[in-house]
Coordinates of C-alpha atoms in Angstrom, one line a residue:
M1 CA 0.0 0.0 0.0
N2 CA 2.7 2.5 -1.1
T3 CA 0.9 4.2 -3.9
L4 CA -1.9 6.8 -3.6
K5 CA -4.0 7.3 -6.7
K6 CA -5.7 10.7 -6.7
M7 CA -9.1 11.2 -8.4
Y8 CA -11.5 14.1 -8.0
L9 CA -15.2 13.9 -8.3
F10 CA -17.3 17.0 -8.5
L11 CA -21.0 17.3 -7.6
T12 CA -22.5 20.5 -8.9
I13 CA -25.4 22.5 -7.6
N14 CA -28.7 22.1 -9.5
M15 CA -27.6 18.9 -11.2
L16 CA -26.3 15.6 -9.9
C17 CA -23.4 14.2 -11.9
V18 CA -22.3 10.6 -11.6
L19 CA -19.3 8.9 -13.1
I20 CA -20.1 5.3 -14.1
N21 CA -17.8 2.4 -15.1
T22 CA -14.6 1.2 -13.4
S23 CA -12.4 1.3 -16.5
Y24 CA -9.8 4.0 -16.6
S25 CA -10.1 4.4 -20.4
Q26 CA -13.8 4.3 -20.7
Y27 CA -16.5 6.0 -18.6
Q28 CA -19.9 7.5 -18.8
I29 CA -21.2 10.7 -17.1
R30 CA -24.8 10.8 -16.2
S31 CA -26.5 14.0 -15.1
F32 CA -29.8 13.9 -13.2
D33 CA -31.8 17.1 -12.9
L34 CA -35.2 16.3 -11.2
F35 CA -37.9 18.3 -12.9
C36 CA -41.3 18.7 -11.3
N37 CA -43.9 16.6 -13.2
A38 CA -44.2 18.0 -16.7
S39 CA -43.0 21.5 -15.9
N40 CA -39.7 22.9 -17.0
T41 CA -38.7 23.9 -13.4
P42 CA -35.4 22.2 -12.6
G43 CA -34.6 20.9 -9.1
D44 CA -31.7 21.7 -6.9
D45 CA -30.2 18.3 -6.5
H46 CA -27.2 17.2 -4.3
G47 CA -25.8 13.7 -4.3
R48 CA -24.3 12.6 -0.9
S49 CA -23.8 8.8 -1.2
I50 CA -23.7 6.1 -3.9
I51 CA -23.5 2.3 -3.6
N52 CA -23.3 -0.7 -5.9
R53 CA -26.6 -2.5 -5.5
I54 CA -26.6 -6.2 -4.6
D55 CA -29.1 -6.9 -7.3
N56 CA -27.1 -5.1 -10.0
G57 CA -27.0 -1.4 -10.7
Y58 CA -26.5 1.6 -8.4
A59 CA -28.4 3.6 -5.7
I60 CA -27.9 7.2 -4.8
V61 CA -29.1 9.4 -1.9
G62 CA -28.9 13.0 -1.2
Y63 CA -31.4 15.9 -1.0
S64 CA -33.3 17.9 -3.5
Y65 CA -35.4 21.1 -3.7
A66 CA -38.2 21.1 -6.2
S67 CA -40.2 24.3 -5.8
M68 CA -43.3 23.1 -7.7
C69 CA -43.7 19.6 -6.3
G70 CA -41.4 19.1 -3.3
I71 CA -42.5 18.4 0.2
G72 CA -40.4 21.1 1.9
P73 CA -37.3 23.3 1.4
Q74 CA -35.1 20.3 1.1
D75 CA -36.3 16.7 0.8
W76 CA -34.5 13.3 1.0
M77 CA -33.7 12.1 -2.5
F78 CA -33.4 8.4 -3.4
I79 CA -32.5 7.4 -7.0
K80 CA -32.2 3.8 -8.2
L81 CA -30.2 3.3 -11.4
N82 CA -29.8 0.2 -13.5
A83 CA -26.4 -1.2 -14.6
S84 CA -26.3 1.2 -17.5
G85 CA -26.8 4.3 -15.3
L86 CA -30.4 4.9 -16.4
I87 CA -33.0 5.9 -13.8
D88 CA -35.2 3.1 -12.5
T89 CA -36.8 4.8 -9.6
V90 CA -36.8 8.3 -8.0
R91 CA -38.4 9.1 -4.6
L92 CA -38.5 12.2 -2.5
I93 CA -39.1 11.7 1.3
G94 CA -39.6 14.3 4.0
Y95 CA -41.6 16.8 6.0
P96 CA -42.6 20.4 5.2
A97 CA -39.2 21.6 6.5
D98 CA -35.5 21.2 5.9
D99 CA -34.6 17.5 5.5
K100 CA -31.3 16.0 4.2
C101 CA -30.1 12.5 3.6
N102 CA -26.4 11.8 4.0
S103 CA -25.8 8.0 3.6
L104 CA -27.3 4.7 2.5
I105 CA -26.6 1.0 2.5
Q106 CA -28.4 -2.0 1.1
S107 CA -29.6 -4.7 3.4
S108 CA -28.2 -8.1 2.7
T109 CA -31.2 -9.6 4.4
D110 CA -34.0 -8.4 2.1
T111 CA -32.1 -6.2 -0.5
G112 CA -34.0 -3.2 0.8
Y113 CA -32.3 0.2 1.5
V114 CA -31.4 1.9 4.8
L115 CA -31.0 5.7 4.6
A116 CA -29.6 8.0 7.2
G117 CA -29.7 11.8 7.8
Y118 CA -31.9 14.2 9.5
M119 CA -35.4 15.6 9.3
S120 CA -36.7 18.7 11.0
G121 CA -39.2 18.4 13.8
S122 CA -42.1 20.7 14.6
D123 CA -40.0 22.4 17.3
G124 CA -37.5 23.5 14.6
K125 CA -34.8 21.1 15.8
L126 CA -33.0 18.7 13.5
K127 CA -33.7 15.0 14.3
A128 CA -31.4 12.2 13.5
T129 CA -33.5 9.9 11.3
M130 CA -33.3 6.5 9.6
V131 CA -35.6 5.4 6.8
K132 CA -36.0 1.8 5.5
L133 CA -37.2 1.3 2.0
N134 CA -38.0 -2.1 0.5
K135 CA -36.3 -3.4 -2.6
T136 CA -38.8 -1.5 -4.9
A137 CA -38.2 1.7 -3.0
G138 CA -41.5 1.6 -1.1
L139 CA -41.5 3.0 2.4
S140 CA -41.2 0.2 5.0
Y141 CA -40.8 2.5 8.1
S142 CA -38.8 5.4 9.5
K143 CA -37.4 6.1 13.0
R144 CA -35.9 9.3 14.4
I145 CA -34.6 10.6 17.7
N146 CA -37.4 12.8 18.8
N147 CA -36.2 14.7 21.8
S148 CA -35.7 18.4 22.4
Y149 CA -32.1 18.6 21.1
H150 CA -30.5 18.8 17.6
S151 CA -29.2 15.6 16.3
Q152 CA -28.1 14.2 12.9
Y153 CA -26.8 11.0 11.3
N154 CA -23.9 11.4 8.9
Q155 CA -23.3 7.8 7.9
V156 CA -24.8 4.3 8.2
V157 CA -22.9 1.0 7.7
N158 CA -23.7 -2.7 8.2
N159 CA -21.7 -5.6 9.3
Y160 CA -21.5 -9.3 8.2
A161 CA -24.7 -10.0 10.2
D162 CA -26.5 -7.1 8.6
K163 CA -26.8 -5.1 11.8
W164 CA -26.9 -1.3 11.1
I165 CA -24.7 1.2 12.8
F166 CA -25.5 4.9 12.5
T167 CA -23.2 7.8 13.6
G168 CA -23.4 11.6 13.7
Y169 CA -23.9 13.9 16.6
S170 CA -26.4 14.9 19.3
E171 CA -26.5 18.0 21.5
H172 CA -25.5 17.5 25.1
Y173 CA -27.2 19.8 27.7
I174 CA -24.9 21.2 30.4
S175 CA -26.5 24.6 31.1
L176 CA -28.6 27.2 29.3
N177 CA -25.6 28.6 27.4
K178 CA -23.7 25.4 27.1
V179 CA -25.2 22.7 24.8
P180 CA -22.2 21.2 22.9
N181 CA -22.5 18.5 20.2
K182 CA -21.3 15.0 21.1
I183 CA -20.7 11.9 19.1
L184 CA -23.8 9.8 18.6
V185 CA -23.8 6.1 17.7
T186 CA -26.9 3.8 17.5
N187 CA -27.3 0.2 16.5
Y188 CA -30.4 -1.5 14.9
S189 CA -31.0 -5.1 13.9
S190 CA -31.8 -6.0 10.3
A191 CA -35.5 -5.9 11.3
G192 CA -35.2 -2.3 12.5
V193 CA -35.2 -3.2 16.2
F194 CA -33.2 -0.8 18.3
Q195 CA -30.3 -2.6 20.0
W196 CA -28.3 0.2 21.7
G197 CA -27.4 3.8 21.4
N198 CA -24.7 6.0 23.1
K199 CA -23.8 9.6 23.2
Y200 CA -20.0 9.6 24.0
I201 CA -18.8 12.2 26.5
I202 CA -15.0 12.4 26.4
L203 CA -13.5 14.2 29.4
N204 CA -10.2 15.9 29.8
S205 CA -7.8 15.2 32.7
N206 CA -9.7 17.3 35.2
G207 CA -13.1 15.9 34.2
S208 CA -14.5 19.1 32.9
G209 CA -13.9 18.7 29.2
N210 CA -17.4 18.0 28.2
V211 CA -18.0 21.6 27.0
F212 CA -16.2 21.2 23.7
N213 CA -17.9 20.2 20.4
E214 CA -17.5 16.9 18.6
A215 CA -19.3 15.4 15.6
A216 CA -18.8 12.1 13.8
N217 CA -18.6 12.1 10.1
S218 CA -17.9 8.5 9.3
V219 CA -18.0 4.9 10.8
C220 CA -16.7 1.6 9.6
F221 CA -16.9 -2.1 10.6
Q222 CA -13.6 -3.9 11.4
N223 CA -14.1 -7.5 10.5
T224 CA -10.9 -8.7 12.3
D225 CA -12.4 -8.1 15.8
S226 CA -16.1 -7.3 15.1
S227 CA -15.6 -3.7 16.3
Y228 CA -16.5 -0.3 14.9
C229 CA -14.3 2.7 14.4
V230 CA -15.7 6.3 14.2
A231 CA -13.9 9.3 12.7
A232 CA -15.0 12.7 14.2
K233 CA -13.9 16.3 14.5
T234 CA -13.2 17.7 18.0
S235 CA -12.5 21.0 19.5
F236 CA -11.0 19.3 22.6
Y237 CA -7.6 21.2 22.3
S238 CA -8.7 24.3 20.5
A239 CA -11.6 25.2 22.7
N240 CA -12.9 27.0 19.7
N241 CA -15.9 25.8 17.6
S242 CA -14.2 27.0 14.4
N243 CA -11.0 25.0 14.9
Y244 CA -11.0 21.2 15.0
D245 CA -8.7 18.2 15.2
I246 CA -9.2 14.6 14.0
M247 CA -10.4 12.1 16.6
V248 CA -10.8 8.4 16.0
M249 CA -12.8 6.3 18.5
K250 CA -13.0 2.5 18.5
I251 CA -16.0 0.8 20.1
S252 CA -17.0 -2.8 20.6
S253 CA -19.9 -4.5 18.9
S254 CA -22.0 -3.6 22.0
G255 CA -21.0 0.1 21.9
V256 CA -18.4 0.0 24.7
L257 CA -15.6 2.5 24.2
K258 CA -12.3 0.7 23.6
W259 CA -10.0 3.6 22.9
N260 CA -10.0 7.1 21.5
R261 CA -7.2 9.2 20.0
I262 CA -6.9 12.8 19.0
Y263 CA -4.4 13.7 16.3
R264 CA -2.9 17.2 16.0
F265 CA -1.2 18.2 12.7
D266 CA 1.0 21.2 13.2
L267 CA 4.0 21.3 10.8
N268 CA 4.7 25.0 11.6
P269 CA 7.0 25.3 14.6
A270 CA 5.5 28.7 15.5
P271 CA 2.1 29.1 13.8
N272 CA 0.2 32.3 14.2
Y273 CA -3.1 30.5 13.7
Y274 CA -4.6 27.2 14.9
T275 CA -4.0 24.5 12.4
S276 CA -7.3 22.6 11.9
A277 CA -8.0 19.2 10.5
E278 CA -11.3 17.4 9.9
P279 CA -12.0 13.8 8.8
R280 CA -14.6 12.9 6.2
K281 CA -14.3 9.1 5.7
I282 CA -12.7 6.1 7.6
I283 CA -12.3 2.6 6.2
A284 CA -11.0 -0.6 7.7
L285 CA -7.9 -2.4 6.5
P286 CA -7.3 -6.2 6.4
D287 CA -4.5 -5.9 9.0
G288 CA -6.9 -4.5 11.7
G289 CA -5.9 -0.9 11.1
F290 CA -7.7 2.0 9.4
V291 CA -7.3 4.8 6.8
I292 CA -8.8 8.2 7.3
V293 CA -9.2 11.0 4.7
G294 CA -10.1 14.6 5.3
S295 CA -8.8 18.1 5.0
T296 CA -6.4 20.4 6.8
N297 CA -5.2 24.0 6.7
V298 CA -1.8 23.1 8.1
N299 CA 0.1 24.7 5.2
V300 CA -1.9 27.9 4.6
Q301 CA -4.4 29.4 7.0
N302 CA -7.1 30.2 4.5
E303 CA -6.6 27.2 2.2
S304 CA -7.1 23.5 2.7
D305 CA -5.3 20.4 1.5
I306 CA -6.2 16.7 1.4
I307 CA -5.0 14.7 4.4
V308 CA -4.7 10.9 4.4
M309 CA -3.5 9.0 7.4
R310 CA -3.1 5.3 8.2
I311 CA -3.4 4.1 11.8
S312 CA -2.9 0.7 13.5
S313 CA -5.5 -1.3 15.3
T314 CA -4.6 0.5 18.5
G315 CA -4.7 4.0 17.0
S316 CA -1.0 4.6 16.5
I317 CA -0.1 6.6 13.3
V318 CA 1.6 4.4 10.7
W319 CA 1.9 7.3 8.2
S320 CA 0.2 10.5 7.2
R321 CA 0.4 12.5 4.0
I322 CA -0.9 15.9 2.9
Y323 CA -1.7 16.5 -0.8
G324 CA -2.4 19.9 -2.2
N325 CA -1.5 23.0 -4.3
A326 CA -1.0 26.6 -3.4
G327 CA -3.9 28.8 -4.2
Y328 CA -6.6 26.1 -3.9
V329 CA -9.1 24.8 -1.4
E330 CA -8.8 21.0 -1.7
N331 CA -10.9 18.6 0.4
G332 CA -10.7 14.9 0.8
E333 CA -14.2 13.3 0.9
S334 CA -13.9 9.5 0.5
V335 CA -11.4 6.7 0.1
V336 CA -11.5 3.0 -1.0
L337 CA -9.0 0.2 -1.0
D338 CA -8.4 -1.1 -4.5
G339 CA -4.9 -2.6 -4.2
D340 CA -3.8 1.0 -3.6
L341 CA -5.8 3.7 -2.0
V342 CA -8.2 5.7 -4.2
V343 CA -9.2 9.1 -2.8
T344 CA -12.0 11.3 -4.0
G345 CA -12.6 14.9 -3.2
A346 CA -12.9 18.4 -4.7
R347 CA -10.7 21.3 -5.7
R348 CA -11.6 25.0 -5.9
K349 CA -9.3 27.7 -7.0
I350 CA -9.1 30.7 -4.7
T351 CA -10.0 33.9 -6.6
Q352 CA -7.9 36.9 -5.7
S353 CA -9.2 40.4 -5.8
F354 CA -7.0 43.5 -5.9

């Protein structure tokens, strides 16, 4: 695992673009603009997650705004494609408020789909929500955390037994002016039965560190010991909700915290700003370790570069690399293991004005 192949995938506002085919020499680009009924009003469509379907083809989730026929300002969007990349099914799901879907998996038990994100409650709070669709995209059921705090799911994964793990964040009440976000992980069976759920409160050495913010962006299943690993951003050291570090937390199959590590990336011996880093995706490796991809401003304060790090099964850094170019904002978004590591992300040139 010595080579890193870099590939950038761009998702543009108002139109969902998907690159189909695994060949390096041949590929197809499909663009999906969800029009309302027979009108010429385009949607505002954002893709957040894509999978290879067990029963051949692809499935995509994200969110869409369709002013003429939508349910609310943003609705959950589910698109099922055939193997050629043509639309088989499109479905919008939501309430008359802001709703966004961030992740999906396909159940190996019944080939239905499990979606994760948030929906807005009547109290104006975001509610971490999961939706189960059957194999034809019909609604089976939905469940959400319906308390008085903001919460959100950012990713869902399943293990070899088809148990579903969701991660994101939930507010943690301390006092009227202190309600920080904390890492949320919940577990459901393949039948949608709640197994366990935890909000993890990481304390500092004097036991008062629960006022800082943390939010998990990704979770993966490690087959070597049937555990889960969560990648999150944390303001544990910065004490500033604009500056974060990468934190990785390993938990058992029953949700017990096994270890957590916070990684500071500061290559400047005397920086005049806080060097931030945030993870976007974590994957498990066959040796029991993990790879995390994200972004950092360690080189230039108002820019960002892609960061990739490999850690051992106990959280020790094996190696870390930063990839980027001056004058650009570059963010790592996802990574897969294909012999080498293949990283996806986005690049935006910074426009200077004089």
